[in-house]
C-alpha cells in the first residue's frame, strides 16, 4: 500500500480541465460537421456498427428463430419476399389515385416510368429515438446490394422516404415525417402540384403539411396524394401513393389553406421496405 | 488495470448503442426510447468519478452520433453526455449507494443531458425543433431513464468493482 501513499489521488487531479477539453472537442466536432466534413466518419462507423445492428435485430427481434432457420424456411421466406416484391411493384403501377379522373393519365404516365422498377427488399434494423428529434431508420441493405444515396424507399402501403447515406452493408433512410423532408406531390383530381413537408412530430405516426403551389385551389378532405416525381426519379419516383388529405383549415385573410395529410404508411411500425434501385433498361 | 476498466466501459457503451437503436427502439411502442447509452454513462460517472464520467460520456455520445440512423450534427450527443457524465461523477460518493440516490441522480443528470442536446439543436437551427415540442419528449425520456437506471446502475457498479477489485485506500 506504500505505492498508493505516494500517489494518493488515483484520479487525475482536475476533472474540470478534462471536462472542458472534452466539451471543446465536441464543439470542434460540431463545427467540423457543419462544413459537411463529417460524413466519412459516419460511413466508417456505419460499416462497423451497421452489421452489429443488423445482427442484434435479427437475433433479438420476435422473429429471432430466423437465426436457426433451415434451408426450407429460407426458401419459403424467399418466396414470400418475391411475392411481396411483386405486390409492391403492382402497388406502384396501380396507385390509389385510380379512382380519380386522372387515373388513366397517371396510370399511363406512371406505367412507363414506374411499372418496371427494380427494387431491393430490406428490413428496418435500427430506429433513431425521438430524443434525437429526427425521424431516421437503418436498413440492412447497403451499397453492395445497389442501394445508394437519394433512392426512393417504398413500404407496403406507400412512400416511406429516401436514402440519405449508405455504407456497404447498411443504409440510413430519412422518413417523410422528418421536419427536413420535402416531397413534390400531386393531389386530387385536378392535377395540382404541391410540396409536402414532414411536421417533425416524434410521437405516433406523424402528419405531413401540404403547400399547394396554386394558392387558389383548395383540396378536399379525402383527396389522395401521390408523389410528383423528380427528373430521373431522384430522389423520389413518380406516382407512389403517399396519403390522404385529412384536414383543411382555410384562412380567408391571406387566402391560404393549411392542409394536413395523413400518410398511408405507419411510420411507428416499419419493418419490410423496398428500395427502388432503378428502372429496368430497355423494357 | 485502468486499461481493463476502459475496455470494459467502451464495450458497455458499444453494447448500449446497439441495444438502444436495434433492440429497444423497435420494441418500445412510443417513439421515445430509453436512453441506454446515457444511463450507462451516468452509471460510470456515479461509480467512478467525474473524470471517468466525462470520458465515458464523450465516447458514448460520439458512438451515438455516428451510429447509423443518426443524422444530426456530429458531436452533439458527445457534448451533452460528457456534461451529464461529469455531473453524475460530482455526486458525493462517500455515502452508501441507495436506490433513492441512484434514481435521483439519474433523473437530474439525464434531464441535463437531454436538455443540452435539445438546446444545441435549437441553437444550431435543426429543422422543426422547438423547446415546446422538446419538453414532453424529454419528460417521458427521463421517466424511462430512471426506470432503466435502477437496473443499470447497480449492474455497472458490480462490473466495475469486479474489473478493479483493489479496494480504495483511505486514511
Coordinates of C-alpha atoms in Angstrom, one line a residue:
Chain A
X1 CA 0.0 0.0 0.0
X2 CA 3.0 2.2 0.1
X3 CA 2.6 2.8 -3.6
X4 CA -0.8 4.4 -3.1
X5 CA 0.7 6.6 -0.5
X6 CA 3.0 8.2 -3.0
X7 CA 0.0 8.8 -5.3
X8 CA -2.9 9.3 -3.0
X9 CA -5.0 10.8 -5.7
X10 CA -5.8 8.0 -8.0
X11 CA -7.9 10.1 -10.3
X12 CA -6.4 12.8 -12.4
X13 CA -6.3 15.9 -10.4
X14 CA -8.5 18.2 -12.4
X15 CA -11.8 16.7 -13.6
X16 CA -12.9 20.2 -14.6
X17 CA -10.0 20.5 -17.0
X18 CA -10.8 17.2 -18.6
X19 CA -14.5 18.2 -18.9
X20 CA -13.5 21.5 -20.5
X21 CA -11.2 19.8 -23.0
X22 CA -13.9 17.2 -23.9
X23 CA -16.6 19.9 -24.3
X24 CA -14.3 21.9 -26.6
X25 CA -13.5 18.8 -28.6
X26 CA -17.3 18.2 -29.0
X27 CA -17.8 21.8 -30.1
X28 CA -14.9 21.4 -32.6
X29 CA -16.6 18.2 -34.0
X30 CA -19.9 20.1 -34.4
X31 CA -18.2 22.9 -36.3
X32 CA -16.3 20.4 -38.5
X33 CA -19.6 18.6 -39.3
X34 CA -21.2 22.0 -40.0
X35 CA -18.9 22.2 -43.0
X36 CA -20.1 18.8 -44.2
X37 CA -16.8 17.0 -43.5
X38 CA -18.4 14.6 -41.0
X39 CA -19.9 12.1 -43.4
X40 CA -16.8 9.9 -43.9
X41 CA -16.7 9.3 -40.2
X42 CA -20.4 8.3 -40.3
X43 CA -19.8 6.0 -43.2
X44 CA -16.9 4.4 -41.5
X45 CA -18.8 3.9 -38.3
X46 CA -21.7 2.6 -40.3
X47 CA -19.5 -0.1 -41.7
X48 CA -18.7 -1.3 -38.2
X49 CA -21.8 -0.6 -36.2
X50 CA -24.3 -1.3 -39.0
X51 CA -23.7 -5.1 -39.2
X52 CA -23.9 -5.2 -35.4
X53 CA -27.3 -3.6 -35.5
X54 CA -28.5 -6.0 -38.2
X55 CA -27.2 -8.9 -36.2
X56 CA -28.8 -7.7 -32.9
X57 CA -32.1 -7.0 -34.6
X58 CA -32.1 -10.4 -36.3
X59 CA -31.2 -12.3 -33.1
X60 CA -33.3 -10.4 -30.6
X61 CA -36.4 -9.5 -32.6
X62 CA -39.5 -11.5 -32.1
X63 CA -38.5 -13.3 -35.3
X64 CA -35.3 -14.4 -33.7
X65 CA -35.8 -18.0 -34.7
X66 CA -34.7 -16.9 -38.2
X67 CA -31.1 -17.3 -36.9
X68 CA -31.7 -21.1 -36.8
X69 CA -33.7 -21.2 -40.0
X70 CA -33.4 -24.3 -42.2
X71 CA -32.9 -24.1 -45.9
X72 CA -36.6 -24.8 -46.5
X73 CA -37.5 -22.0 -44.2
X74 CA -35.2 -19.7 -46.1
X75 CA -36.7 -20.9 -49.4
X76 CA -40.2 -20.2 -48.2
X77 CA -39.1 -16.8 -46.9
X78 CA -37.5 -16.1 -50.3
X79 CA -40.8 -16.9 -52.0
X80 CA -42.7 -14.7 -49.6
X81 CA -40.3 -11.9 -50.3
X82 CA -40.7 -12.3 -54.0
X83 CA -44.4 -12.3 -53.7
X84 CA -44.2 -9.1 -51.6
X85 CA -41.9 -7.6 -54.2
X86 CA -44.4 -8.3 -56.9
X87 CA -47.2 -6.8 -54.8
X88 CA -45.1 -3.7 -54.2
X89 CA -44.5 -3.4 -57.9
X90 CA -48.2 -3.7 -58.6
X91 CA -48.9 -1.1 -56.0
X92 CA -46.6 1.3 -57.6
X93 CA -48.1 0.8 -61.0
X94 CA -51.7 1.0 -59.9
X95 CA -51.6 3.6 -57.2
X96 CA -54.5 4.7 -55.1
X97 CA -55.2 7.6 -57.4
X98 CA -57.0 5.0 -59.6
X99 CA -60.4 6.3 -58.5
X100 CA -59.8 9.8 -59.6
X101 CA -60.5 11.2 -63.1
X102 CA -56.8 11.4 -63.7
X103 CA -56.4 7.7 -63.2
X104 CA -55.8 6.8 -66.7
X105 CA -53.3 9.5 -67.5
X106 CA -51.4 8.9 -64.3
X107 CA -51.5 5.2 -64.7
X108 CA -50.2 5.6 -68.2
X109 CA -47.5 8.0 -67.2
X110 CA -46.6 6.1 -64.1
X111 CA -46.7 2.8 -66.0
X112 CA -43.9 3.7 -68.3
X113 CA -41.7 5.2 -65.6
X114 CA -42.7 3.1 -62.6
X115 CA -44.0 -0.3 -63.8
X116 CA -40.6 -1.8 -64.3
X117 CA -39.0 -0.9 -61.1
X118 CA -36.0 -2.8 -59.8
X119 CA -36.2 -2.9 -56.0
X120 CA -34.2 -4.3 -53.2
X121 CA -36.1 -5.6 -50.2
X122 CA -34.7 -4.7 -46.9
X123 CA -35.6 -4.7 -43.2
X124 CA -35.6 -1.9 -40.7
X125 CA -32.9 -2.8 -38.2
X126 CA -32.4 0.4 -36.3
X127 CA -34.6 3.3 -35.4
X128 CA -33.5 6.7 -34.2
X129 CA -35.0 7.7 -30.9
X130 CA -37.4 10.6 -30.5
X131 CA -34.8 12.3 -28.2
X132 CA -32.7 12.9 -31.3
X133 CA -35.6 14.8 -32.8
X134 CA -35.1 13.3 -36.2
X135 CA -37.0 10.5 -37.9
X136 CA -34.5 8.2 -39.5
X137 CA -34.1 4.4 -39.7
X138 CA -31.4 2.0 -40.6
X139 CA -31.9 -0.7 -43.3
X140 CA -29.9 -3.9 -43.6
X141 CA -29.1 -3.3 -47.3
X142 CA -26.3 -1.1 -48.5
X143 CA -24.1 -0.3 -51.5
X144 CA -23.1 -3.9 -52.0
X145 CA -26.8 -4.6 -52.9
X146 CA -27.0 -1.5 -55.0
X147 CA -28.5 0.9 -52.5
X148 CA -27.2 4.5 -52.9
X149 CA -28.0 8.0 -51.7
X150 CA -31.2 9.6 -52.9
X151 CA -33.0 6.5 -53.8
X152 CA -36.8 6.1 -53.1
X153 CA -37.9 3.8 -50.3
X154 CA -41.3 2.2 -50.5
X155 CA -43.4 0.5 -47.9
X156 CA -46.2 -2.0 -48.5
X157 CA -48.7 0.9 -48.1
X158 CA -46.9 3.7 -49.9
X159 CA -43.9 6.1 -49.9
X160 CA -41.6 5.8 -46.9
X161 CA -38.8 8.2 -47.6
X162 CA -35.4 8.4 -49.2
X163 CA -31.9 7.1 -48.6
X164 CA -29.6 9.8 -47.2
X165 CA -26.5 7.8 -46.7
X166 CA -25.3 4.3 -47.4
X167 CA -22.4 2.1 -46.1
X168 CA -21.5 -1.2 -47.8
X169 CA -24.0 -3.1 -45.6
X170 CA -26.5 -0.6 -44.4
X171 CA -28.4 2.5 -45.4
X172 CA -30.0 5.3 -43.5
X173 CA -33.4 6.5 -44.6
X174 CA -34.9 9.9 -43.9
X175 CA -38.6 9.3 -43.3
X176 CA -41.3 11.5 -44.8
X177 CA -42.4 12.8 -41.4
X178 CA -39.0 14.2 -40.6
X179 CA -39.1 18.0 -40.5
X180 CA -36.3 18.1 -43.0
X181 CA -38.2 16.0 -45.6
X182 CA -39.8 17.7 -48.6
X183 CA -41.6 15.8 -51.4
X184 CA -43.2 17.1 -54.5
X185 CA -46.8 15.9 -54.5
X186 CA -49.7 15.7 -56.9
X187 CA -53.1 16.0 -55.4
X188 CA -56.7 15.5 -56.1
X189 CA -58.4 15.0 -59.4
X190 CA -57.3 18.3 -60.8
X191 CA -53.6 17.5 -61.1
X192 CA -52.4 20.2 -58.8
X193 CA -48.9 20.3 -57.6
X194 CA -47.6 21.0 -54.1
X195 CA -44.8 20.4 -51.7
X196 CA -45.3 18.0 -48.7
X197 CA -43.2 18.7 -45.6
X198 CA -42.9 16.5 -42.6
X199 CA -44.1 18.1 -39.4
X200 CA -41.3 16.6 -37.4
X201 CA -43.6 15.3 -34.8
X202 CA -41.9 12.5 -32.9
X203 CA -45.0 10.8 -31.5
X204 CA -47.3 8.4 -33.3
X205 CA -47.3 8.1 -37.0
X206 CA -46.8 11.8 -37.7
X207 CA -48.6 14.1 -40.2
X208 CA -47.5 15.9 -43.4
X209 CA -48.2 19.5 -44.2
X210 CA -49.0 20.4 -47.8
X211 CA -48.1 23.7 -49.5
X212 CA -50.1 23.9 -52.7
X213 CA -48.2 25.8 -55.4
X214 CA -51.5 27.1 -56.7
X215 CA -52.9 29.0 -53.8
X216 CA -56.4 29.4 -55.2
X217 CA -57.0 25.6 -55.4
X218 CA -58.1 24.1 -52.1
X219 CA -58.0 20.4 -51.9
X220 CA -60.9 18.4 -50.3
X221 CA -60.7 16.1 -47.3
X222 CA -60.1 12.6 -48.5
X223 CA -58.2 13.5 -51.7
X224 CA -55.5 11.0 -52.4
X225 CA -51.9 12.3 -52.8
X226 CA -49.2 10.7 -54.9
X227 CA -45.6 11.7 -55.4
X228 CA -44.9 14.1 -58.2
X229 CA -41.5 12.6 -59.1
X230 CA -38.3 14.4 -59.9
X231 CA -36.2 14.2 -63.0
X232 CA -34.6 10.8 -63.3
X233 CA -36.5 9.6 -60.3
X234 CA -34.0 11.2 -57.9
X235 CA -34.7 11.3 -55.0
X236 CA -38.4 10.4 -55.5
X237 CA -40.0 8.4 -58.3
X238 CA -43.4 9.5 -59.7
X239 CA -46.8 8.1 -58.9
X240 CA -46.2 6.5 -55.5
X241 CA -49.2 6.8 -53.1
X242 CA -48.4 9.0 -50.1
X243 CA -51.5 9.6 -48.2
X244 CA -54.9 11.3 -48.0
X245 CA -55.9 14.9 -47.1
X246 CA -57.1 14.7 -43.5
X247 CA -57.8 18.3 -42.6
X248 CA -58.1 21.6 -44.4
X249 CA -58.0 24.8 -42.4
X250 CA -58.7 27.9 -44.6
X251 CA -57.7 31.3 -43.5
X252 CA -59.6 33.8 -45.7
X253 CA -57.4 36.7 -44.7
X254 CA -54.3 35.7 -46.5
X255 CA -56.1 33.4 -48.9
X256 CA -54.1 30.3 -47.9
X257 CA -55.1 27.0 -46.6
X258 CA -53.3 24.8 -44.2
X259 CA -53.6 21.2 -45.5
X260 CA -52.8 18.3 -43.3
X261 CA -52.1 14.9 -44.9
X262 CA -52.3 11.6 -43.2
X263 CA -49.7 9.2 -44.7
X264 CA -50.7 5.7 -45.6
X265 CA -47.5 4.3 -44.0
X266 CA -47.5 3.8 -40.3
X267 CA -44.0 5.2 -39.5
X268 CA -44.0 3.8 -36.0
X269 CA -44.3 0.2 -37.2
X270 CA -41.9 0.0 -40.2
X271 CA -40.4 -3.4 -41.0
X272 CA -40.1 -4.6 -44.5
X273 CA -39.4 -1.9 -47.1
X274 CA -38.3 -1.8 -50.8
X275 CA -35.6 0.5 -52.1
X276 CA -36.0 1.4 -55.7
X277 CA -32.6 0.9 -57.2
X278 CA -33.5 1.8 -60.8
X279 CA -35.8 1.1 -63.7
X280 CA -35.0 -1.8 -65.9
X281 CA -33.5 -0.5 -69.1
X282 CA -34.9 -1.4 -72.5
X283 CA -38.3 -2.7 -71.3
Chain B
X1 CA -6.0 -2.2 -14.6
X2 CA -7.1 1.2 -15.9
X3 CA -6.9 -0.3 -19.4
X4 CA -9.1 -3.2 -18.4
X5 CA -11.6 -0.8 -17.0
X6 CA -11.5 1.5 -20.0
X7 CA -12.0 -1.5 -22.3
X8 CA -14.9 -2.7 -20.2
X9 CA -16.6 0.8 -20.3
X10 CA -16.1 1.1 -24.1
X11 CA -17.6 -2.4 -24.5
X12 CA -20.5 -1.5 -22.4
X13 CA -21.1 1.7 -24.4
X14 CA -21.0 -0.1 -27.8
X15 CA -23.4 -2.7 -26.4
X16 CA -25.7 0.1 -25.1
X17 CA -25.7 1.8 -28.6
X18 CA -26.8 -1.4 -30.2
X19 CA -29.4 -2.2 -27.6
X20 CA -30.9 1.3 -27.8
X21 CA -31.0 1.5 -31.6
X22 CA -31.8 -2.0 -32.6
X23 CA -33.4 -3.9 -29.7
X24 CA -35.4 -1.4 -27.7
X25 CA -36.4 1.1 -30.4
X26 CA -38.4 -1.4 -32.5
X27 CA -40.0 -3.0 -29.3
X28 CA -41.0 0.2 -27.4
X29 CA -44.3 1.4 -28.7
X30 CA -43.6 5.1 -28.2
X31 CA -41.1 6.9 -30.4
X32 CA -39.3 7.9 -27.2
X33 CA -36.8 5.2 -26.3
X34 CA -34.9 4.7 -23.0
X35 CA -31.5 6.3 -23.4
X36 CA -29.5 3.2 -22.7
X37 CA -26.2 4.9 -23.6
X38 CA -26.9 8.0 -21.4
X39 CA -27.8 5.8 -18.5
X40 CA -24.6 3.7 -18.8
X41 CA -22.6 7.0 -19.0
X42 CA -24.3 8.3 -15.8
X43 CA -23.7 4.9 -14.1
X44 CA -20.0 5.1 -14.9
X45 CA -19.9 8.7 -13.6
X46 CA -21.7 7.7 -10.4
X47 CA -19.4 4.7 -9.8
X48 CA -16.0 6.1 -10.7
X49 CA -16.0 9.9 -10.6
X50 CA -16.3 13.0 -12.8
X51 CA -13.2 12.4 -15.0
X52 CA -14.3 8.9 -16.0
X53 CA -17.8 10.0 -16.3
X54 CA -16.9 12.8 -18.7
X55 CA -14.7 10.5 -20.8
X56 CA -17.4 7.8 -20.9
X57 CA -19.9 10.5 -21.9
X58 CA -17.7 11.8 -24.7
X59 CA -17.0 8.3 -26.1
X60 CA -20.6 7.1 -25.7
X61 CA -22.0 10.3 -27.2
X62 CA -19.7 10.1 -30.1
X63 CA -20.8 6.5 -30.8
X64 CA -24.4 7.5 -30.8
X65 CA -23.5 10.5 -33.1
X66 CA -22.1 8.2 -35.7
X67 CA -24.1 5.0 -35.3
X68 CA -26.2 4.5 -38.5
X69 CA -29.6 6.0 -38.1
X70 CA -28.1 9.3 -36.7
X71 CA -28.3 12.3 -39.0
X72 CA -27.8 15.2 -36.6
X73 CA -24.6 17.1 -36.4
X74 CA -21.7 15.1 -35.1
X75 CA -20.6 15.9 -31.6
X76 CA -24.0 17.0 -30.1
X77 CA -24.5 13.9 -28.1
X78 CA -20.8 13.8 -27.2
X79 CA -21.2 17.3 -25.7
X80 CA -24.4 16.6 -23.8
X81 CA -23.3 13.3 -22.4
X82 CA -19.8 14.5 -21.4
X83 CA -21.6 17.0 -19.3
X84 CA -24.1 14.5 -17.9
X85 CA -21.3 12.0 -17.0
X86 CA -19.3 14.7 -15.3
X87 CA -22.3 15.9 -13.3
X88 CA -23.1 12.3 -12.2
X89 CA -19.5 12.0 -11.0
X90 CA -19.6 15.0 -8.8
X91 CA -22.4 13.5 -6.7
X92 CA -21.0 12.6 -3.3
X93 CA -19.8 9.1 -3.4
X94 CA -18.8 8.9 0.3
X95 CA -22.3 7.8 1.3
X96 CA -23.5 4.3 0.7
X97 CA -25.3 3.9 -2.6
X98 CA -29.1 3.7 -2.3
X99 CA -31.9 3.2 -4.8
X100 CA -33.2 6.6 -4.0
X101 CA -30.0 8.5 -4.5
X102 CA -29.3 6.5 -7.7
X103 CA -32.7 7.3 -9.1
X104 CA -32.5 11.0 -8.2
X105 CA -29.0 11.3 -9.8
X106 CA -30.1 9.5 -13.0
X107 CA -33.2 11.8 -13.2
X108 CA -31.3 15.0 -12.7
X109 CA -28.3 14.2 -14.9
X110 CA -30.4 12.6 -17.7
X111 CA -32.6 15.7 -17.8
X112 CA -29.5 17.9 -18.1
X113 CA -28.0 15.7 -20.9
X114 CA -31.3 15.5 -22.9
X115 CA -31.9 19.3 -22.4
X116 CA -28.4 20.2 -23.5
X117 CA -28.8 18.0 -26.6
X118 CA -32.1 19.7 -27.5
X119 CA -30.7 23.1 -26.8
X120 CA -27.7 22.6 -29.1
X121 CA -30.2 21.6 -31.7
X122 CA -32.3 24.7 -31.2
X123 CA -29.1 26.9 -31.3
X124 CA -27.8 25.2 -34.5
X125 CA -31.2 25.6 -36.1
X126 CA -32.2 22.0 -36.6
X127 CA -35.4 21.9 -38.6
X128 CA -38.7 21.7 -36.8
X129 CA -37.1 21.6 -33.3
X130 CA -38.7 23.9 -30.7
X131 CA -38.3 23.8 -26.9
X132 CA -42.1 23.5 -26.6
X133 CA -42.0 20.3 -28.7
X134 CA -38.9 19.0 -26.9
X135 CA -40.1 19.2 -23.3
X136 CA -42.7 16.4 -23.3
X137 CA -40.2 14.2 -25.2
X138 CA -37.6 14.9 -22.6
X139 CA -40.0 14.4 -19.7
X140 CA -41.0 10.9 -20.9
X141 CA -37.4 10.0 -21.7
X142 CA -36.3 10.9 -18.1
X143 CA -39.0 8.6 -16.7
X144 CA -37.8 5.8 -18.9
X145 CA -34.2 6.5 -17.9
X146 CA -34.9 6.4 -14.2
X147 CA -36.6 3.0 -14.5
X148 CA -33.7 1.7 -16.6
X149 CA -31.2 3.3 -14.3
X150 CA -32.5 1.4 -11.3
X151 CA -31.3 -1.8 -13.0
X152 CA -28.3 -0.5 -14.9
X153 CA -26.5 1.5 -12.2
X154 CA -26.1 -1.5 -9.7
X155 CA -25.1 -3.7 -12.6
X156 CA -22.4 -1.3 -13.8
X157 CA -21.2 -0.8 -10.2
X158 CA -20.8 -4.5 -9.8
X159 CA -19.0 -4.9 -13.2
X160 CA -16.6 -2.0 -12.4
X161 CA -15.8 -3.4 -9.0
X162 CA -15.1 -6.8 -10.5
X163 CA -12.8 -5.2 -13.1
X164 CA -10.9 -3.4 -10.5
X165 CA -11.0 -5.3 -7.3
X166 CA -8.4 -3.3 -5.5
X167 CA -10.0 -1.5 -2.5
X168 CA -9.9 2.2 -2.3
X169 CA -7.3 3.3 0.2
X170 CA -8.4 5.9 2.6
X171 CA -6.6 7.1 5.7

